[in-house]
Coordinates of C-alpha atoms and ligand atoms in Angstrom, one line a residue:
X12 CA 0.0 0.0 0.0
X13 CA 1.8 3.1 -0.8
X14 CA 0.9 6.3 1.2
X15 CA -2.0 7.2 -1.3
X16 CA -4.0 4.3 0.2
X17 CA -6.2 3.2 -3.1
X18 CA -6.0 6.2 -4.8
X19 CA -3.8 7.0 -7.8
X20 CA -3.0 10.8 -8.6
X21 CA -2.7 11.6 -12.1
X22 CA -0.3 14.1 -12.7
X23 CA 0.4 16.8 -15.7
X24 CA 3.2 19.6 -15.8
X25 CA 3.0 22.7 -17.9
X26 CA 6.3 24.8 -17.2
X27 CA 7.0 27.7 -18.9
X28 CA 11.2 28.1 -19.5
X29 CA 12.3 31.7 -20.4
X30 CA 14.7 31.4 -22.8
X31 CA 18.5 33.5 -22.1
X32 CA 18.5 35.1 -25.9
X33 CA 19.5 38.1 -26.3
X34 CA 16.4 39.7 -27.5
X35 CA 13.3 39.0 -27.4
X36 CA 11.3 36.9 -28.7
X37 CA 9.4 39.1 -31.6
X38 CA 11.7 42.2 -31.3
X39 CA 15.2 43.7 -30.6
X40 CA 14.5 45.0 -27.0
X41 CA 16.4 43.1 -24.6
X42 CA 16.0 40.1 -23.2
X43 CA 17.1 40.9 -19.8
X44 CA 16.2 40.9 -16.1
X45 CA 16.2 43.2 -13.2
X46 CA 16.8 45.9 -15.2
X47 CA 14.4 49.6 -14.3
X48 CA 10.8 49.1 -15.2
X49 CA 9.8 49.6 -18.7
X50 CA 13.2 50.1 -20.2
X51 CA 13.8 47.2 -21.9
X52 CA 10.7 47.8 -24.7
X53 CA 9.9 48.4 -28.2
X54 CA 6.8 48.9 -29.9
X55 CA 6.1 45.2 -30.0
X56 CA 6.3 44.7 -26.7
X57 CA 4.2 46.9 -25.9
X58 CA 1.6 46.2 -28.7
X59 CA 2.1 49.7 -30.2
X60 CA -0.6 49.9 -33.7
X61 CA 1.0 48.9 -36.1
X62 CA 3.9 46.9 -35.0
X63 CA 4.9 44.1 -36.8
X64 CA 6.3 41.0 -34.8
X65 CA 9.9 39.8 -36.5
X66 CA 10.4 36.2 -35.4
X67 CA 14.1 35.5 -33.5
X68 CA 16.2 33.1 -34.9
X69 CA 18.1 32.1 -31.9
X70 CA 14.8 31.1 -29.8
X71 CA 13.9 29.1 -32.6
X72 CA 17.4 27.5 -32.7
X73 CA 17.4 26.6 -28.8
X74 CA 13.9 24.7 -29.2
X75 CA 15.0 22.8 -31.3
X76 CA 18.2 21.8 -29.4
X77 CA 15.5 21.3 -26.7
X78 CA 13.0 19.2 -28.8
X79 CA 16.4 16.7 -29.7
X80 CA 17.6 16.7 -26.3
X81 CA 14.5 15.3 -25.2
X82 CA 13.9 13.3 -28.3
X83 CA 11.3 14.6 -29.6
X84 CA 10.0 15.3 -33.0
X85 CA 10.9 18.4 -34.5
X86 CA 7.9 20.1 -36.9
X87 CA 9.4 21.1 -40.3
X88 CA 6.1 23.1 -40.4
X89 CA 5.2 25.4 -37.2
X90 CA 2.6 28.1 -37.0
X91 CA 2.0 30.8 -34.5
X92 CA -1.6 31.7 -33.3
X93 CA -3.1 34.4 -31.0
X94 CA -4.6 33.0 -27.5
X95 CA -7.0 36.2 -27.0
X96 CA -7.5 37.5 -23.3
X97 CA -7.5 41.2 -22.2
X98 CA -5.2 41.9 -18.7
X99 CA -3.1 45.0 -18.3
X100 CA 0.3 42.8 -18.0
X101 CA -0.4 42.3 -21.9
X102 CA -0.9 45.5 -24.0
X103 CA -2.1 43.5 -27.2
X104 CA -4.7 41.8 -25.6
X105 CA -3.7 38.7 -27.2
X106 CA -0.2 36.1 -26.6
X107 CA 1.4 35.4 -29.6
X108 CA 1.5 31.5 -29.1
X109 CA 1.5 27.6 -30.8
X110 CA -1.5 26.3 -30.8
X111 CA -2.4 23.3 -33.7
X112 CA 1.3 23.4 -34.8
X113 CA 3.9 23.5 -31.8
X114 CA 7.6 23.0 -32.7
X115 CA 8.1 19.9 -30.7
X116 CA 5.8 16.9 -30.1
X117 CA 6.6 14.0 -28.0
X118 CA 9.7 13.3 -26.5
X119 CA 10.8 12.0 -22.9
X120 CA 13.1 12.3 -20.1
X121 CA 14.6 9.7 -17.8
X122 CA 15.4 10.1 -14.3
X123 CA 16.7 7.8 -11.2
X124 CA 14.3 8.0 -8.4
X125 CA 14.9 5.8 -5.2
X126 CA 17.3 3.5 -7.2
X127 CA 14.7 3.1 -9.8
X128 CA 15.4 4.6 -13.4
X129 CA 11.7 6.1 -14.9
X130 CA 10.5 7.6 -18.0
X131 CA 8.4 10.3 -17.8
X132 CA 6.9 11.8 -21.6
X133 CA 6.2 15.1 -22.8
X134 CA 3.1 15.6 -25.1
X135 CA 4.6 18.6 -26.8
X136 CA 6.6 22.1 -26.5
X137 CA 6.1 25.1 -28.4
X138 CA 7.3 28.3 -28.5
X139 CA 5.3 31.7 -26.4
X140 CA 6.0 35.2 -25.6
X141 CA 5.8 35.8 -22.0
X142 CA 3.5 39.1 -20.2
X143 CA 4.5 41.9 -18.3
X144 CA 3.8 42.1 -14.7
X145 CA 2.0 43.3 -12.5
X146 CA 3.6 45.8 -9.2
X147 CA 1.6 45.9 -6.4
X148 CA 2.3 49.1 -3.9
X149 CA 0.2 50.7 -1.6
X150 CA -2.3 52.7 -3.0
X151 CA -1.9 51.3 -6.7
X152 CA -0.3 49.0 -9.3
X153 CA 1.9 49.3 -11.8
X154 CA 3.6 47.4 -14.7
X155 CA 6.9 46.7 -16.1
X156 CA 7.0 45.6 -19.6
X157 CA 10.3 44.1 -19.4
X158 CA 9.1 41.4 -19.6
X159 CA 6.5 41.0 -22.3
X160 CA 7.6 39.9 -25.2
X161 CA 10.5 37.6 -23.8
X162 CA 11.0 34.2 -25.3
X163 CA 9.5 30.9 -23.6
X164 CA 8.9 27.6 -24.6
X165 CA 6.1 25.8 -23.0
X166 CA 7.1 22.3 -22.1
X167 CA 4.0 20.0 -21.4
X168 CA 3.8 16.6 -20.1
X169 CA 2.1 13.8 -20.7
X170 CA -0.6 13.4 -17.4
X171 CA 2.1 10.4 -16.3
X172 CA 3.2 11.8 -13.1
X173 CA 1.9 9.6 -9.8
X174 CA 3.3 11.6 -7.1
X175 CA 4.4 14.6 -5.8
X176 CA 8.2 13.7 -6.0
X177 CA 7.9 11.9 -9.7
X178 CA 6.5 15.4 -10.5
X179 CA 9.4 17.4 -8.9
X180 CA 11.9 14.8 -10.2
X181 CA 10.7 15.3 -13.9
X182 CA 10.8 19.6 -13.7
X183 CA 14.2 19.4 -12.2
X184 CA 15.5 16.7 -14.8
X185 CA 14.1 19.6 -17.4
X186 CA 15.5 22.2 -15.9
X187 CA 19.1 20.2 -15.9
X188 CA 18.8 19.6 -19.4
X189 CA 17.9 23.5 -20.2
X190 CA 20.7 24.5 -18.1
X191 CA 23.3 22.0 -20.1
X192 CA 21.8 23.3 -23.3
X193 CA 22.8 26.6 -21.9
X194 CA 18.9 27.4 -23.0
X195 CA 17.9 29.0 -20.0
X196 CA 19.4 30.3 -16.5
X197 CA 17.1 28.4 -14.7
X198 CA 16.2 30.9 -11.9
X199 CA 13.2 30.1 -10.2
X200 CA 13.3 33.2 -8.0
X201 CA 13.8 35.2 -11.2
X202 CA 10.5 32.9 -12.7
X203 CA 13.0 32.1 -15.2
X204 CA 11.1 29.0 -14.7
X205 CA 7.7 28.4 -13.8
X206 CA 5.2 24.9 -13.2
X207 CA 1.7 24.5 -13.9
X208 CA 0.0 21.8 -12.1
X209 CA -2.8 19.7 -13.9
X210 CA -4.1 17.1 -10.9
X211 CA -6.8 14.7 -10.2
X212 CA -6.7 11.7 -8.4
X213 CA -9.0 8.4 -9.4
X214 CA -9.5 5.3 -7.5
X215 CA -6.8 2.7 -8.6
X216 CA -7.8 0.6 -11.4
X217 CA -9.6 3.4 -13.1
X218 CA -9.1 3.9 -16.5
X219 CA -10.9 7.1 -17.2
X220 CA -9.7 10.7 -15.7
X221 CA -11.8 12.6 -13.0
X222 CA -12.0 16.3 -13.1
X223 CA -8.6 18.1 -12.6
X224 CA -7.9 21.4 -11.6
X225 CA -4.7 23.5 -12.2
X226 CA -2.0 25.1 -9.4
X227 CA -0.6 27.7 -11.1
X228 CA 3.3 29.1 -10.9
X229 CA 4.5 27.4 -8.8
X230 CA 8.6 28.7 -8.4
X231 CA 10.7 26.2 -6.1
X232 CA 10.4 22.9 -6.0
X233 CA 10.1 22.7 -2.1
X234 CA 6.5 24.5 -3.3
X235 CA 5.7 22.7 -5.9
X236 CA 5.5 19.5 -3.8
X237 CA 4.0 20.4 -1.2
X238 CA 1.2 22.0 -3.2
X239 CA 0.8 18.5 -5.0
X240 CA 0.6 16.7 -1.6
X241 CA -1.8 18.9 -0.2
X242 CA -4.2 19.2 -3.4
X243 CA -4.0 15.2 -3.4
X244 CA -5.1 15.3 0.2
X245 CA -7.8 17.7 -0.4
X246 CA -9.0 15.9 -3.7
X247 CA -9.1 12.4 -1.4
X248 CA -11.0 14.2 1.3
X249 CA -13.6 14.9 -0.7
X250 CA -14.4 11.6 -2.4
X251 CA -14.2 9.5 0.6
X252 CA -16.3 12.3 2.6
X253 CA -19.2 12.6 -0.3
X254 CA -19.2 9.4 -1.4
X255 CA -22.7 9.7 -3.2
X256 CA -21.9 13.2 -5.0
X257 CA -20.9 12.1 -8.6
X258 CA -16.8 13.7 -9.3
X259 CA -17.9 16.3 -11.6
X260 CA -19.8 18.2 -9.0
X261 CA -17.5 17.7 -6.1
X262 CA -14.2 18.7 -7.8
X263 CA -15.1 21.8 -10.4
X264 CA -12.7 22.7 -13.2
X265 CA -10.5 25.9 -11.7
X266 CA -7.3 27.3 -11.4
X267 CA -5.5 27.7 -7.9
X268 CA -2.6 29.2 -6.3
X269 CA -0.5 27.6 -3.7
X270 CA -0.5 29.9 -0.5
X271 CA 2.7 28.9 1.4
X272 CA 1.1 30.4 4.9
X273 CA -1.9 28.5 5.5
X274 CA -0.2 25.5 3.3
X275 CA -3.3 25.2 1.3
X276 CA -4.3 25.1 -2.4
X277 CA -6.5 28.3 -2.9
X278 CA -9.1 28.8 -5.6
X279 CA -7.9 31.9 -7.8
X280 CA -10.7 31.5 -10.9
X281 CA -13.0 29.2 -12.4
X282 CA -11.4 27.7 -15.6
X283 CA -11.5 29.3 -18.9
X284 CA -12.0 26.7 -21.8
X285 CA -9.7 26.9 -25.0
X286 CA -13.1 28.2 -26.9
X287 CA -12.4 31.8 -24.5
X288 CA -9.9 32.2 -26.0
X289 CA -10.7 32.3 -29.7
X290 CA -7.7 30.5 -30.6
X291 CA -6.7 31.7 -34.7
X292 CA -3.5 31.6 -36.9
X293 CA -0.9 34.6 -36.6
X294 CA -1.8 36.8 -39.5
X295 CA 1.1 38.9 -38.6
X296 CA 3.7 36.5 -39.1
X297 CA 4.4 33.1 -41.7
X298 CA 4.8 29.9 -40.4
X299 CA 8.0 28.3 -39.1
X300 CA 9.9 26.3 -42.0
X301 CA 13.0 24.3 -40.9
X302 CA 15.1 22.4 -43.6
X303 CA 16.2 18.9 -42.4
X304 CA 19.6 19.8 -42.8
X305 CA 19.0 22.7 -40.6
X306 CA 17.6 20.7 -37.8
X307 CA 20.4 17.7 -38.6
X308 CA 22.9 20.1 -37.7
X309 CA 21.7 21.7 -34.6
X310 CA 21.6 17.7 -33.8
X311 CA 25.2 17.3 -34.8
X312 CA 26.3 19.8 -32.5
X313 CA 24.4 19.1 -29.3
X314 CA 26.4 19.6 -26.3
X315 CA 26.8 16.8 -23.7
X316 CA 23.5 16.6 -21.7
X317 CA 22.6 15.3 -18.0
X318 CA 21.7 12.0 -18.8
X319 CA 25.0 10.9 -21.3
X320 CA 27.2 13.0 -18.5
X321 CA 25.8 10.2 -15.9
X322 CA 26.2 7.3 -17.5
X323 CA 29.8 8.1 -18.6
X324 CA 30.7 9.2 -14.7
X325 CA 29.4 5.2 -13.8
X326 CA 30.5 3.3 -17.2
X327 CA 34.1 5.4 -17.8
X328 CA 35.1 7.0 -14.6
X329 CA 34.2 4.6 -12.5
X330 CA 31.7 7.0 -9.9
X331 CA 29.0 5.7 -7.6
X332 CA 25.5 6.4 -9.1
X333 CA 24.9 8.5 -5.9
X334 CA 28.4 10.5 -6.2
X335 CA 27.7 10.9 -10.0
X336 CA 23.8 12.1 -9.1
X337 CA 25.2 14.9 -7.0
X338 CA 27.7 16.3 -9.4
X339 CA 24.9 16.6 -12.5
X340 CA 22.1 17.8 -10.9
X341 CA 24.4 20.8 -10.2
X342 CA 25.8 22.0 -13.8
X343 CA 28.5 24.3 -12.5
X344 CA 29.9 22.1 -10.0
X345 CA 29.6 19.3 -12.7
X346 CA 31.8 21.7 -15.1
X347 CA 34.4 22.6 -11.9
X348 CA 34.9 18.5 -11.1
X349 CA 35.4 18.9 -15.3
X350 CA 37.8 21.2 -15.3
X351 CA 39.9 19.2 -12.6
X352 CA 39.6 16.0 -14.2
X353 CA 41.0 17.8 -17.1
X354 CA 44.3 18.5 -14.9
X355 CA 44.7 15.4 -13.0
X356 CA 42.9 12.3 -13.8
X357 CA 41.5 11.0 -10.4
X358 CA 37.9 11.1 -10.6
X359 CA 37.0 9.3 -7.7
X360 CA 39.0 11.3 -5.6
X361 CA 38.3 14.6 -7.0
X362 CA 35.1 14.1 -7.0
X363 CA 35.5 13.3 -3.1
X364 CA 37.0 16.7 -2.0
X365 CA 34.4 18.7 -4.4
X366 CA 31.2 16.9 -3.7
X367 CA 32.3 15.9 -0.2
X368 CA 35.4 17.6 1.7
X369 CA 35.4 20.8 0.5
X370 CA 31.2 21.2 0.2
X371 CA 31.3 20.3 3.9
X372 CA 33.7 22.8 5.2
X373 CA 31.7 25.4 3.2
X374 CA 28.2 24.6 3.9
X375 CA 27.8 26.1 7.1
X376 CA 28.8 29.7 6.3
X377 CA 26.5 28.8 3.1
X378 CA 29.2 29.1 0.8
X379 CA 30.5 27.1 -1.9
X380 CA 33.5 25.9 -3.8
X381 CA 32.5 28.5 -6.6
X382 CA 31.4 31.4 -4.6
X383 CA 34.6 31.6 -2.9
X384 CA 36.6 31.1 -5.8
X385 CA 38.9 28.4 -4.8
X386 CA 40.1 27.3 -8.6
X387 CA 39.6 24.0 -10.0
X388 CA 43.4 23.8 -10.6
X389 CA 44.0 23.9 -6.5
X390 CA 41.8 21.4 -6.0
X391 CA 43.4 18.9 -8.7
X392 CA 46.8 19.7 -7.1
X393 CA 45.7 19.2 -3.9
X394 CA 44.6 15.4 -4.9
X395 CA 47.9 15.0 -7.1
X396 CA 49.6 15.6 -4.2
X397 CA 47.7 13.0 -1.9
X398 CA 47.7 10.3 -5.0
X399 CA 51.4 10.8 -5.4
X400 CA 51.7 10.1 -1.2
X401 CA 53.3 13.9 -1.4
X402 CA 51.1 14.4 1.8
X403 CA 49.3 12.1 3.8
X404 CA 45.6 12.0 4.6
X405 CA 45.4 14.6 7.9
X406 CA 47.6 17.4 6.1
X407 CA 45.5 17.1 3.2
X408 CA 42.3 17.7 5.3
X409 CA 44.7 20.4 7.8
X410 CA 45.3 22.1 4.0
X411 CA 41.7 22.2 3.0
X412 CA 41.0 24.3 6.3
X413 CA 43.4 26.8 5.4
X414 CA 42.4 26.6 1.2
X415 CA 38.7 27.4 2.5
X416 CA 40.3 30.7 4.9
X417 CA 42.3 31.9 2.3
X418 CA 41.1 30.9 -1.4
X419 CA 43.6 32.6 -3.3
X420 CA 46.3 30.0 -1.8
X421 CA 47.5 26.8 -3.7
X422 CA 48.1 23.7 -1.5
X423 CA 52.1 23.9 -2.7
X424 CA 52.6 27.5 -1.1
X425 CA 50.3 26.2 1.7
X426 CA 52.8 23.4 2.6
X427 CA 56.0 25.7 1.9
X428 CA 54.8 28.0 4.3
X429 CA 54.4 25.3 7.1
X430 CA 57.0 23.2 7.8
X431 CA 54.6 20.8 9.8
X432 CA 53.4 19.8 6.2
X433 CA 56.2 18.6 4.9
X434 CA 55.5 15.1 4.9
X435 CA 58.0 12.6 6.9
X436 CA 59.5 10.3 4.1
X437 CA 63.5 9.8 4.9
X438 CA 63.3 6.3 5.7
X439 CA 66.0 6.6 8.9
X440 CA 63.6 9.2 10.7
X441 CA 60.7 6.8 10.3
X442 CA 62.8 3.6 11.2
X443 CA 63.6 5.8 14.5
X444 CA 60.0 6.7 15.0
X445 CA 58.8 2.6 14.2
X446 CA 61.7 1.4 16.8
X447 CA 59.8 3.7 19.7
X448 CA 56.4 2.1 18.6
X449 CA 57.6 -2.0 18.8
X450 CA 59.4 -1.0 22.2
X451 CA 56.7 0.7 23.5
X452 CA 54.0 -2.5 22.5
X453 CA 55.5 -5.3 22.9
X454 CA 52.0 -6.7 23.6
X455 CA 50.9 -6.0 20.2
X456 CA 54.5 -7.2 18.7
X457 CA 53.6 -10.9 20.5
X458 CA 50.3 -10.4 19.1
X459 CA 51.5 -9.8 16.0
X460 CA 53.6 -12.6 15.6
X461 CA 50.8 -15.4 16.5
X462 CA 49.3 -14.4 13.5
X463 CA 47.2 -11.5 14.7
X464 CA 46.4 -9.5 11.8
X465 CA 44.6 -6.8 14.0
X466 CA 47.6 -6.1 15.7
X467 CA 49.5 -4.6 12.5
X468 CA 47.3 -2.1 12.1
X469 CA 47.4 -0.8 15.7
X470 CA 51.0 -0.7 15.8
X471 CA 50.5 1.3 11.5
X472 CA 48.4 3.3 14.2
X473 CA 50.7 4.2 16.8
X474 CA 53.5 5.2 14.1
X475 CA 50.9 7.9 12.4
X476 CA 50.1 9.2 15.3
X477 CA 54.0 9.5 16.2
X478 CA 54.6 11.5 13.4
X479 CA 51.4 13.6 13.9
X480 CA 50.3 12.4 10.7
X481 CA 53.2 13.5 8.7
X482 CA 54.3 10.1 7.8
X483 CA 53.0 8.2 5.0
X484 CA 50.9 5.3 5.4
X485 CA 52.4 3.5 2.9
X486 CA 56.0 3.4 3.6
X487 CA 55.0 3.2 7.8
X488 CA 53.7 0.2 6.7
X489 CA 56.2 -1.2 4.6
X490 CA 58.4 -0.6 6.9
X491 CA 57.3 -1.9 9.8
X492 CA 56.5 -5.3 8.0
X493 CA 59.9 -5.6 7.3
X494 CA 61.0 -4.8 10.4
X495 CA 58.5 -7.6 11.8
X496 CA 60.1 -9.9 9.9
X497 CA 63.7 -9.7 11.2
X498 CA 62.4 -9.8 14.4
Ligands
MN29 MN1 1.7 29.2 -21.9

């Protein structure tokens, strides 16, 4: 019985991923955020009479590098239409949209969820142009145009998502491959990227879909599942409370907003059908018409995305499934531990001090290896230095606290500063140092010599911590076998 008792959510993302062009999506005004309101306009944006929409290349260009990523099939033919609605975020009264003829149908992404690898599919994407918004102050609104006009595709799922964290495990696997595309920033503060919810739930065994209703906009993924959880509680509720009420009257159609305060799904509007909004082709601009050999090419040049990044960590570098996880989902520390590997080829262990060493002794003070600016080429010395037994295990970690104080140091001028990191390795100084251990346990030397194993390590033990871990394991260990022997 999984924690939905008999019930079975069915699941359906719309997310809406600004794209990082330059311009915009019909027209030269920027493409940028945080910029002063209404600055960054032109007499598309802001439906001026007249205007004429000129269709931008590069947007085009990056949905199609998305439509191949996700293997989807890219429309040789694509049409624009206008979804009509009058609000003040949107001067033309109308969103320049795809409606019969999106760029991108089908397609899927895979992604590892509690050991388990699923597929999750996408019904289409097309390309949008995104509103204004809206200001609220204190005794009016205003709005910024700034955004209006910017370029977004509209991914949309199939309604294959069961839970709450299948649902937040697809829209970060998207985002991950937008990111690698270099397609979008990502930004969910910004609303770079936003999720629409479609959600019902249906008793198990069902075939047929009960009435849905949408959250809209949701911007972390900490709120996106917790609004699922809570609109699947509130859908179960009331079935199993009005048992005799036929679906279509208790659950009504609407759109709802997640309010992070009372932790409840809150009705915002009834739902509008596609009939409201008289739907009709683009007279303004011609259809979309991409030449195979165009879209072959884009293919061709594809950079390296999430899911071919994983499986070469596991199949060629040799990485846990849980160590390689952690470095993809995060794209720039994924392209730090790259530019390491490119310096010294020790993936395992590099990918020990990034994802484990180092993120720990910068996670309290909510810092990271890239926001204090320790280079990628410190990092590979510091492990070139422990795989050639330059330093020994402590000093590496004692180095690492001083590489986190002071982020400008390499771990060479580290250790020529301090000459308690020098490591111990004249063989005579260590011989003297293993002598003062076998006299001081001859227990363990006794032990040792009726064959207990356990007692070579305590007495490796005793000669690190001697030498205040400046000795290295390796040659302690050699020789003190040796010396073992003679005795
Ligand atoms: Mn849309």
């Amino acid at each position: 019985m999984t924690r939905y008792g008999h019930w079975e959510p069915v699941i359906g993302l719309e997310i809406h991923t600004q794209l990082n062009t330059q311009s915009k999506l019909f027209s030269s005004a920027p493409n940028r955020f945080g910029d002063e309101p209404n600055t960054n306009i032109s007499v598309v944006c802001t439906g001026q009479p007249g205007a004429l929409p000129v269709l931008n290349k590069e947007a085009v260009r990056k949905a199609i590098q998305f439509g191949l990523a996700i293997k989807g099939k890219i429309s040789q033919v694509s049409r624009f239409d206008r979804k009509s609605y009058f609000y003040p975020d949107s001067p033309r009264n109308f969103q320049i949209t795809q409606y019969d003829y999106p760029i991108v149908r089908g397609g899927f992404v895979t992604v590892e969820l509690d050991g388990e690898q699923k597929t999750f599919t996408i019904n289409r994407a097309h390309l949008e142009d995104d509103a204004g918004m809206l200001k609220h102050f204190t005794n009016f609104a205003g709005v910024d145009y700034n955004r209006a006009g910017a370029p977004l595709i509209e991914i949309v799922s199939d309604p294959c998502l069961h839970s709450a964290k299948e649902a937040s495990s697809y829209a970060q696997a998207l985002r991950s491959i937008m990111l690698y595309l270099d397609a979008c920033d990502g930004n969910m503060e910004e609303g770079s990227l936003r999720i629409d919810v479609n959600i019902s739930v249906r008793l198990k065994g069902e075939t047929s879909l009960r009435p849905r209703i949408e959250i809209k906009n949701m911007n972390s993924f900490t709120f996106l599942e917790m609004a699922i959880e809570a609109e699947i509680k509130r859908q179960i509720a009331l079935y199993t409370d009005n048992p005799t009420i036929p679906p279509e009257k208790l659950i009504e159609p609407g759109t709802y907003r997640w309010d992070p305060e009372t932790e409840q799904t809150v009705l915002m509007r009834r739902k509008e059908s596609a009939d409201d909004y008289r739907y009709f082709p683009e007279p303004d601009l011609v259809p979309i018409v991409l030449t195979q050999e165009y879209i072959d090419d884009i293919a061709q040049n594809l950079p390296e995305l999430p899911q071919d990044r994983y499986k070469r960590y596991i199949n060629d570098l040799g990485l846990t499934p849980y160590a390689a996880t952690s470095l993809i989902n995060d794209k720039d520390l994924c392209d730090y531990f790259e530019a390491a590997l490119s310096l010294w080829s020790s993936p395992r262990n590099l990918c020990n001090w990034i994802t484990i060493e180092f993120a720990g002794r910068l996670k309290e003070a909510g810092k990271t290896l890239l926001s204090v600016k320790i280079p990628p080429a410190h990092i590979a010395m510091l492990v070139t230095l422990i795989d050639q037994n330059a330093i020994t295990g402590p000093i590496a970690k004692a180095i690492a606290d001083e590489m986190v104080i002071e982020p400008g140091l390499d771990p060479q001028t580290i250790i020529n500063r301090n000459p308690d990191y020098r490591p111990m390795t004249d063989s005579s100084e260590l011989i003297i140092l293993i002598d003062q251990v076998l006299r001081d346990n001859p227990q363990s030397v006794q032990d040792f010599k009726a064959g207990k194993e356990k007692a070579f390590a305590f007495l490796v033990g005793q000669a690190m911590k001697l030498s205040r871990g400046k000795a290295s394991p390796q040659k302690v260990n050699e020789l003190l076998r040796a010396k073992l022997q003679n005795l």
